[in-house]
Coordinates of C-alpha atoms in Angstrom, one line a residue:
X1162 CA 9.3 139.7 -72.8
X1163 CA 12.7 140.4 -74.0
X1164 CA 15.7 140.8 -71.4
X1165 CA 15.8 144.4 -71.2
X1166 CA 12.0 144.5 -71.0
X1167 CA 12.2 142.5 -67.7
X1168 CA 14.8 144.7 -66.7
X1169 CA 12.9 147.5 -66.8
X1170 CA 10.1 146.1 -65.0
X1171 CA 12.4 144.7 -62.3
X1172 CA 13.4 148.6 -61.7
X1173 CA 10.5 149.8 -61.1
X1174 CA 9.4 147.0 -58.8
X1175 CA 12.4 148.0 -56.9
X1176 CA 11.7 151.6 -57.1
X1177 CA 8.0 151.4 -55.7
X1178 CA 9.5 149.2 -52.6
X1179 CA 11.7 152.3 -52.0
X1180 CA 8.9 154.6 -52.1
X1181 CA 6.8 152.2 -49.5
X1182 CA 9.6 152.2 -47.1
X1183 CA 10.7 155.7 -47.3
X1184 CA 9.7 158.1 -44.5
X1185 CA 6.7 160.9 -44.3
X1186 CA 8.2 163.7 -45.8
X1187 CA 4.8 166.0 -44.7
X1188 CA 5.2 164.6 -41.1
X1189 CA 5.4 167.3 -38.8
X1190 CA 6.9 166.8 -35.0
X1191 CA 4.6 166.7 -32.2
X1192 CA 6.6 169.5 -30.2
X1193 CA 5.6 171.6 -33.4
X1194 CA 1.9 171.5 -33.4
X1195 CA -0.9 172.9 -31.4
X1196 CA -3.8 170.5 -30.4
X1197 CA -7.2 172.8 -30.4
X1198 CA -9.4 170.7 -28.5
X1199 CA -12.3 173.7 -27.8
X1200 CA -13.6 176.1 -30.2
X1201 CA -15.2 178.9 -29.2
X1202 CA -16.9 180.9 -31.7
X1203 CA -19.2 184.8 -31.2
X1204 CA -20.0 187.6 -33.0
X1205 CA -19.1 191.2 -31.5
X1206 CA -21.5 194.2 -31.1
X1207 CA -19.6 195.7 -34.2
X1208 CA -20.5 192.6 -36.2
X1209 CA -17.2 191.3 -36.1
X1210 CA -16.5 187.8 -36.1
X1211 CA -14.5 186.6 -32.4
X1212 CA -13.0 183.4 -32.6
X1213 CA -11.5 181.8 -29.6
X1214 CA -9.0 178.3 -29.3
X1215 CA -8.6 176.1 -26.3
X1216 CA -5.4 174.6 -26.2
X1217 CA -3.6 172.1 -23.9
X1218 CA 0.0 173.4 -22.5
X1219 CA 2.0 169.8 -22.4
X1220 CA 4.5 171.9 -20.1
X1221 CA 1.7 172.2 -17.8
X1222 CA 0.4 168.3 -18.0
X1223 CA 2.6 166.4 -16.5
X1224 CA 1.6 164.3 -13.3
X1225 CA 3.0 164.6 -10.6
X1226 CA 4.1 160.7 -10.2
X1227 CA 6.2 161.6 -13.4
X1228 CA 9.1 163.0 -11.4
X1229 CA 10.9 166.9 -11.0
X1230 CA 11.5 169.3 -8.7
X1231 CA 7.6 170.1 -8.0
X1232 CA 4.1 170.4 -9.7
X1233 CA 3.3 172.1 -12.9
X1234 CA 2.2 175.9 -12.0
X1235 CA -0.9 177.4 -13.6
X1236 CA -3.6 175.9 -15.3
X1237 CA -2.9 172.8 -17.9
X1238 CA -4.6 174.8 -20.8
X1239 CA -5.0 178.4 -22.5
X1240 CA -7.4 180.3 -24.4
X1241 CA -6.2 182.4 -27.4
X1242 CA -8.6 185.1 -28.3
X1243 CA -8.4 187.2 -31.8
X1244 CA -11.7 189.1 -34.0
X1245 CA -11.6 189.4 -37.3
X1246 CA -14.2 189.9 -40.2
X1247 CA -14.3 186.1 -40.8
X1248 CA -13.2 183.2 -38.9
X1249 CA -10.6 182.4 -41.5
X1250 CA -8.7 185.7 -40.9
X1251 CA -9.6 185.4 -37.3
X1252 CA -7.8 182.5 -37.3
X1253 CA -4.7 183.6 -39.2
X1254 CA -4.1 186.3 -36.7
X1255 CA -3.9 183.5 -33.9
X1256 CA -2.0 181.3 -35.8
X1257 CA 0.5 184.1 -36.4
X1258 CA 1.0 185.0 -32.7
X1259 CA 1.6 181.5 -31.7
X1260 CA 5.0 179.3 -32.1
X1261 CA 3.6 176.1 -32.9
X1262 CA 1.0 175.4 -35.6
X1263 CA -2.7 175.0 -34.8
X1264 CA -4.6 171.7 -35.7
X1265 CA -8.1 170.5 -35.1
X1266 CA -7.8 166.6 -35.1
X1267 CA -8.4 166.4 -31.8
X1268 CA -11.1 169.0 -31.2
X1269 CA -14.9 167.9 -29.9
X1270 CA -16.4 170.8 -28.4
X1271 CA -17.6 173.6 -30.3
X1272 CA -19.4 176.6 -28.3
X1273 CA -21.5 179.2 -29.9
X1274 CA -22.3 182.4 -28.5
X1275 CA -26.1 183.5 -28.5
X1276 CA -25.2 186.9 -31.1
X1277 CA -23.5 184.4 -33.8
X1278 CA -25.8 181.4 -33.5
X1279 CA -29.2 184.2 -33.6
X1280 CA -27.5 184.9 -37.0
X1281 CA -27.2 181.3 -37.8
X1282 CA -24.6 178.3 -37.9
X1283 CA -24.3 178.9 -41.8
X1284 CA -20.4 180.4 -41.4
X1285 CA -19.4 178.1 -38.5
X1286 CA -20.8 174.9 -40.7
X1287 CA -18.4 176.2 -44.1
X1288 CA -15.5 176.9 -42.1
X1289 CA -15.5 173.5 -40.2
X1290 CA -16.0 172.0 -43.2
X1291 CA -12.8 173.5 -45.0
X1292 CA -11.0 172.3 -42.5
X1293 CA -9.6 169.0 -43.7
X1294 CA -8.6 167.9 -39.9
X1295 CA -11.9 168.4 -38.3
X1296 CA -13.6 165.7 -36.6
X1297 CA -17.5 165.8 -37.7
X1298 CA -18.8 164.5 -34.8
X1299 CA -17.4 168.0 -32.6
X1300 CA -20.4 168.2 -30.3
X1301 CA -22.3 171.6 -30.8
X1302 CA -23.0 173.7 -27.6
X1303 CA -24.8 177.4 -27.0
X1304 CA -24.5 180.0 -24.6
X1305 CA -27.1 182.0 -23.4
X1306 CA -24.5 185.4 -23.1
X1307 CA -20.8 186.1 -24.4
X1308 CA -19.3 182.8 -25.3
X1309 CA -15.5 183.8 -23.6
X1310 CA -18.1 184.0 -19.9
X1311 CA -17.1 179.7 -20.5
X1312 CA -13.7 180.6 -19.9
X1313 CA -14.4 181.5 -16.4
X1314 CA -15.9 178.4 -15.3
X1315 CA -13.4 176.7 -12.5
X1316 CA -12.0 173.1 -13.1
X1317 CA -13.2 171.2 -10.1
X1318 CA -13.9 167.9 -11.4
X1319 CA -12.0 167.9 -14.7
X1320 CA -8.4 169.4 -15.6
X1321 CA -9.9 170.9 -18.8
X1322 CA -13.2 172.1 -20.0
X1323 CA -13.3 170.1 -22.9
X1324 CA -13.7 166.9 -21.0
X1325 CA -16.3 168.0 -18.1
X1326 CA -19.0 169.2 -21.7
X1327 CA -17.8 165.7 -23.3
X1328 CA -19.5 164.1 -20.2
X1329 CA -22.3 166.2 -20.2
X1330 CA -22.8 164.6 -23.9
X1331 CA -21.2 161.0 -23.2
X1332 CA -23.4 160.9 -19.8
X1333 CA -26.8 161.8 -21.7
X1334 CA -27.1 164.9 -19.1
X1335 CA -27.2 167.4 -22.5
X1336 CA -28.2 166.6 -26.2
X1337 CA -26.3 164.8 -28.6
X1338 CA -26.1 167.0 -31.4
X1339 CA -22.9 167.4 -33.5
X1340 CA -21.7 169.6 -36.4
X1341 CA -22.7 166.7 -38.6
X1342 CA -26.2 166.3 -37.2
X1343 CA -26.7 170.4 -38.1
X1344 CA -24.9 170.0 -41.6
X1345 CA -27.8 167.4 -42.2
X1346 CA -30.4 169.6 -40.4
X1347 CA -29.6 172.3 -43.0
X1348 CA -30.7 170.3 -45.6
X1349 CA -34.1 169.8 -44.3
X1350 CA -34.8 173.3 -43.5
X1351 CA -32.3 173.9 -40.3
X1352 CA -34.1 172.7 -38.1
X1353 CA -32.8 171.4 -34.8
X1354 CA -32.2 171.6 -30.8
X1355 CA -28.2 172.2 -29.8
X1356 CA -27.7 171.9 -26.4
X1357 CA -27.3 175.3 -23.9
X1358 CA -24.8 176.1 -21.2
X1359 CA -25.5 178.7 -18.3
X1360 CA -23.4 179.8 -16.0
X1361 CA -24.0 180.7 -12.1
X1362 CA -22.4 180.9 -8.6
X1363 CA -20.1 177.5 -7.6
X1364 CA -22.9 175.7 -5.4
X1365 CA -22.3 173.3 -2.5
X1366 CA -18.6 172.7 -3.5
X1367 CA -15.1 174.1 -2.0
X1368 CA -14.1 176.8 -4.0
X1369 CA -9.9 176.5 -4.3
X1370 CA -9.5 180.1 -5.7
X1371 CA -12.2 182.8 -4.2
X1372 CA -11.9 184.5 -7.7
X1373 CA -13.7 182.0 -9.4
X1374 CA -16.7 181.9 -8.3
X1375 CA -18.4 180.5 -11.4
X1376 CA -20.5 177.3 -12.3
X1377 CA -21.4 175.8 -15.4
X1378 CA -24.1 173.3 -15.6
X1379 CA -26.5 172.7 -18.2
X1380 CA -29.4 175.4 -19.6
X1381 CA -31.6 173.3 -21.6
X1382 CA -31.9 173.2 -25.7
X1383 CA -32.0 176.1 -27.6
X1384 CA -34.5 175.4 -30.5
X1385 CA -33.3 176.4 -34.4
X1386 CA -35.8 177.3 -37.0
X1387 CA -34.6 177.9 -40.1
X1388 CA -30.9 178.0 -39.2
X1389 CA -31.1 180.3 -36.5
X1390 CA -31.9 180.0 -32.8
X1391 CA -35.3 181.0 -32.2
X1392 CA -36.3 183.2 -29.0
X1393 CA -38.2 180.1 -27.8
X1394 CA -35.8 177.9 -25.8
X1395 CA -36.3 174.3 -23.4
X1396 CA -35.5 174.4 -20.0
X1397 CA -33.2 171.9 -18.5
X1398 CA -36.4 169.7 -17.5
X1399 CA -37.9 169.6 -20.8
X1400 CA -34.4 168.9 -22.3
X1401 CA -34.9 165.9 -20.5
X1402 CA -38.0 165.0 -22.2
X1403 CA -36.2 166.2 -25.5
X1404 CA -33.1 163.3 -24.9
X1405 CA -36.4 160.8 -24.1
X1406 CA -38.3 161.4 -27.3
X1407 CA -35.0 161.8 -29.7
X1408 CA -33.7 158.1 -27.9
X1409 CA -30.7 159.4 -26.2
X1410 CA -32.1 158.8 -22.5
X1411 CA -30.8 155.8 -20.8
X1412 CA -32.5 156.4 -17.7
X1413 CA -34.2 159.2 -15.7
X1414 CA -36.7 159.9 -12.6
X1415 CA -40.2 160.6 -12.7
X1416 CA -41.8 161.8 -10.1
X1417 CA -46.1 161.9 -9.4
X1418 CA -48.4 162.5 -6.4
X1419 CA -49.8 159.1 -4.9
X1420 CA -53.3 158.7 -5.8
X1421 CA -54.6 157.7 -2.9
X1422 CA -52.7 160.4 -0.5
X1423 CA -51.3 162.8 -3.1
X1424 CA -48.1 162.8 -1.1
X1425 CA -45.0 162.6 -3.6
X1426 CA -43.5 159.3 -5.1
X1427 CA -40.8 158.7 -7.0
X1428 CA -39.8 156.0 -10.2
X1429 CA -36.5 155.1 -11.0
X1430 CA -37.3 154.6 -15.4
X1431 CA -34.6 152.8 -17.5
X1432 CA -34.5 150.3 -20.5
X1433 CA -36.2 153.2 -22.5
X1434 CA -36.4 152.7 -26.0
X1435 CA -38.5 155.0 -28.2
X1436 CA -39.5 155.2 -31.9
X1437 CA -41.3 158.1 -34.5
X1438 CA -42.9 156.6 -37.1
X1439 CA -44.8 158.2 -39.9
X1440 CA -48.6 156.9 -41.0
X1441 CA -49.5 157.6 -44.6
X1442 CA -53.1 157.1 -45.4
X1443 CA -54.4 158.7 -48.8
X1444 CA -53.0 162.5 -48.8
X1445 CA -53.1 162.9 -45.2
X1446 CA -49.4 162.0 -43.4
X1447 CA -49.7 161.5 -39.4
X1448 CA -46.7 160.5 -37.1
X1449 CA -46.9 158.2 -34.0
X1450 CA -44.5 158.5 -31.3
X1451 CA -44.4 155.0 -28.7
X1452 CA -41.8 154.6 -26.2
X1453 CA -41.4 151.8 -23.5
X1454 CA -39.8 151.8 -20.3
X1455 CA -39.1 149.7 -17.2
X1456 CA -40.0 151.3 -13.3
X1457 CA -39.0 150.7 -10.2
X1458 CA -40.2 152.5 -6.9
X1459 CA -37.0 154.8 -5.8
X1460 CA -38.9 156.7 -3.2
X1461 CA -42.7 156.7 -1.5
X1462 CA -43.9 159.0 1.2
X1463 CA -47.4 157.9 0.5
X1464 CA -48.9 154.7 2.5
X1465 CA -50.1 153.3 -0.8
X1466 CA -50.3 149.6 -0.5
X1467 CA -47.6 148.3 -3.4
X1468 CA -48.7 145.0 -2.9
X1469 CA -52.5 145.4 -4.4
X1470 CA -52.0 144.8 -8.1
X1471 CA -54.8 147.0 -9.1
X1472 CA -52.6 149.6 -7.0
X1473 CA -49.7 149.0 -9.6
X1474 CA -51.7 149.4 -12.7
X1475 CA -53.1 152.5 -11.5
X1476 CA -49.4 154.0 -10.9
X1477 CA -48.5 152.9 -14.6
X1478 CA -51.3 155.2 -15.8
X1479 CA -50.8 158.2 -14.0
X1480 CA -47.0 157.8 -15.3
X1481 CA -47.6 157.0 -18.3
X1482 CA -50.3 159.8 -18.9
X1483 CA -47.6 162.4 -17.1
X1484 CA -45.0 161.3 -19.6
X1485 CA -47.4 161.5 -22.5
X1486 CA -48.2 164.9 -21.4
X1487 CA -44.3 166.2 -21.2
X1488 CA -44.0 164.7 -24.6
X1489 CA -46.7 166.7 -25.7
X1490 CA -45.7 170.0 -24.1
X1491 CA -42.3 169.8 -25.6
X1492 CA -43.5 169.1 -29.4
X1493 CA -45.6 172.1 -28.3
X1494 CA -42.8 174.1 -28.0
X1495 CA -41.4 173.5 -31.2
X1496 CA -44.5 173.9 -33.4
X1497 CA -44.6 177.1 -31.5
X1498 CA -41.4 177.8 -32.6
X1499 CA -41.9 176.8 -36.1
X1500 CA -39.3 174.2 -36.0
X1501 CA -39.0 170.5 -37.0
X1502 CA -36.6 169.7 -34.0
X1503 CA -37.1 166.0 -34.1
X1504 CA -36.3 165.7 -37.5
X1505 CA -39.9 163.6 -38.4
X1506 CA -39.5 165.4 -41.8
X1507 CA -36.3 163.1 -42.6
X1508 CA -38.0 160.0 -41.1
X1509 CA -41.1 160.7 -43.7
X1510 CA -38.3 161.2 -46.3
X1511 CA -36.9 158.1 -45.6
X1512 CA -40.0 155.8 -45.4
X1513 CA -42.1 158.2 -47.9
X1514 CA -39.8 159.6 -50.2
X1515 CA -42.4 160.6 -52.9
X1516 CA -45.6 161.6 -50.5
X1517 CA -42.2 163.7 -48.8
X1518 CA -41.5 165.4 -52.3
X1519 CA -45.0 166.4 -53.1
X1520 CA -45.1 168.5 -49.3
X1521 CA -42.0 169.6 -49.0
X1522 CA -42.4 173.1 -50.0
X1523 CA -45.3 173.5 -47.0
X1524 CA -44.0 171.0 -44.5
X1525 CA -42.9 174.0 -41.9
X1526 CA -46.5 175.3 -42.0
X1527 CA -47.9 172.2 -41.5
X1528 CA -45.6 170.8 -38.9
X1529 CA -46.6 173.9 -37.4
X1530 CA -49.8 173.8 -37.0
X1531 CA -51.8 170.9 -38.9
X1532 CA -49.7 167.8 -38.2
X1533 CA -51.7 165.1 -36.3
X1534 CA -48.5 163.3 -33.4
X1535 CA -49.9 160.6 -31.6
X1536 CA -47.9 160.0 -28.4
X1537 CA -48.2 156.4 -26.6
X1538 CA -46.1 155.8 -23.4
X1539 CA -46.2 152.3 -21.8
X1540 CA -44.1 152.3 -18.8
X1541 CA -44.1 149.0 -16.7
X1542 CA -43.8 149.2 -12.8
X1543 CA -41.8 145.9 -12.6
X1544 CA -40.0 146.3 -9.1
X1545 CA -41.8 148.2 -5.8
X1546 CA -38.2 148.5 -3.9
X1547 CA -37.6 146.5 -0.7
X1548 CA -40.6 147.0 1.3
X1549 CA -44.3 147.6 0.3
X1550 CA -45.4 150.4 1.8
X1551 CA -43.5 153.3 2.7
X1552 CA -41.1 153.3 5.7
X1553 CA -41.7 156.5 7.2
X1554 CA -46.1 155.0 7.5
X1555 CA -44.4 151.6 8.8
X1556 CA -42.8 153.7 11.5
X1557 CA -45.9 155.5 12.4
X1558 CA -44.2 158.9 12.3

């Protein structure tokens, strides 16, 4: 390498360093951006489309251990509201109204209203997608009515509303199901269950402001066939069932009547693990759905004698035959509703890819109303509480 080769290659050496230590020049400031953490997402009576963005006020946030004069006035966030024909000009026309600029790094709740998500996800899914910012695992959320009725709900537990439906999801009260999860549902057919809201009076907690009188709690699943939410929803108990079967349940009460007394009994189940499996045999495809769990008595107004181990094994089958029955009901629902919910057409794609590809093209029909589900429950009664029998019996009242 001649002199002024080596030269040359020295410079450019030096050049890259530069480059490596040089600031961001696309960096923008903090104080100049706009943190959407909630999306909220409807179509209008018109057939317009509403978009809606939660935003945190940082003037609003600070604690009050931080110093000043007083406490922050108002509430810590705001909702911006604007329709459009499409989200992408709905969104223009907040962004124009606003001083800083919106970004969705930080969002994880998205909530559908029941006109837009009847129609389907489809738009929702292309827009989230475009956006190079947007987190994938955004939890997905329905609401039985207008979508902006969410706004009302009071902050009693949480400063903002994007935290208190992150703990619904982080706490296994709701379903886990993000805009990933549907993006993947879609290829399968769009089927899937998304988690519902609903909304009533504040119950059995000090209401601060008299004007909001609202609640929020959880509604179920709403069950999508095809993309669209079908008429044909789960109620908040068999939701519960739903998180058991698609192993997102950690741990839940069961409740049966005593066999010997029929008064009420309660079981405390955790360690619940659960599996689907698909059976191929010839040209027929079957699945098999076992889950095991560990029991413990909670509570016993029966005089049942825990002690009698014949007594114990008799409990494990009535729970186990209960469970197997709100399994049961629940797949029920969604054959009724002509959807796949649970997804066994991906675990037979993934085991079976070739028996998969030669049913594909009829797998909603069958699903429907052909496919053979198995469902084996072993729950084990391991722990009868602190006493044996139950305490109002010991006390003779």
């Amino acid at each position: 390498m001649t002199r002024t080769h080596r030269a040359v290659v020295t410079a450019m050496l030096v050049f890259l360093l530069f480059i490596g230590v040089g600031g961001c020049w696309s960096a923008q400031e903090l104080n100049n951006r706009a943190f959407v953490n909630t999306v909220l997402i409807d179509m209008t009576e018109d057939g317009q489309t509403e978009l809606t963005v939660g935003i945190p006020l940082p003037n609003r946030m600070i604690p009050g251990e931080a110093g000043g004069t007083g406490q922050p006035q108002g509430d810590p966030f705001s909702f911006v509201t604007r329709r459009a024909e499409n989200l992408s000009q709905a969104l223009n026309l907040i962004q124009v109204d606003l001083p800083r600029n919106l970004t969705f790094g930080q969002t994880r709740i998205i909530v559908i209203g029941r006109r837009q998500a009847e129609q389907g996800l489809d738009k929702v899914v292309e827009f989230v997608f475009r956006q190079p910012s947007f987190r994938l695992s955004a939890s997905l959320f329905i609401t039985p009515g207008d979508v902006k009725e969410i706004t009302k709900a009071p902050m009693v537990f949480e400063r903002i509303l994007s935290d208190i439906l992150r703990k619904y999801v982080n706490n296994h009260y709701t379903l886990d199901t993000t805009i990933k999860d549907y993006k993947l549902a879609l290829y399968q057919g769009g089927d899937i269950l998304i988690p519902l809201l609903n909304f009533g009076e504040l119950p059995g907690v000090a209401q601060e402001d008299p004007k909001k009188n609202r609640w929020m709690g959880s509604g179920g699943a709403a069950i999508f066939s095809g993309g669209k939410m079908s008429k044909i929803k789960l109620n908040p108990f068999e939701q519960q069932t739903a998180l058991w079967i698609s192993s997102q349940l950690k741990n839940t009460t069961v409740t049966i009547a005593s066999p010997t007394d029929d008064k009420e009994m309660s079981f405390f189940i955790e360690g619940i693990k659960t599996g689907i499996e698909p059976v191929v045999r010839g040209n027929q495809v079957s699945f098999r759905i076992q889950s095991n769990a560990k029991a413990f008595v909670e509570t016993s107004l029966s005089h049942i004698d825990l002690k009698d181990p014949m007594v114990l094994q008799q409990l494990e089958e009535i729970l186990n035959k209960q469970v197997e029955e709100q399994f049961i009901s629940v797949l029920n629902k969604t054959r009724q509703a002509r959807s796949d919910a649970f997804l066994m057409s991906q675990y037979l794609d993934w085991r079976y890819p070739k028996f998969w590809h030669t049913m594909q093209d009829q797998w909603k029909n069958y699903y429907a109303k052909e496919l053979p589900i198995e469902v084996d429950v072993e729950i084990k009664l391991n722990r009868t509480g602190g006493v044996y029998r139950s305490v109002v019996h010991e006390t003779n009242r």
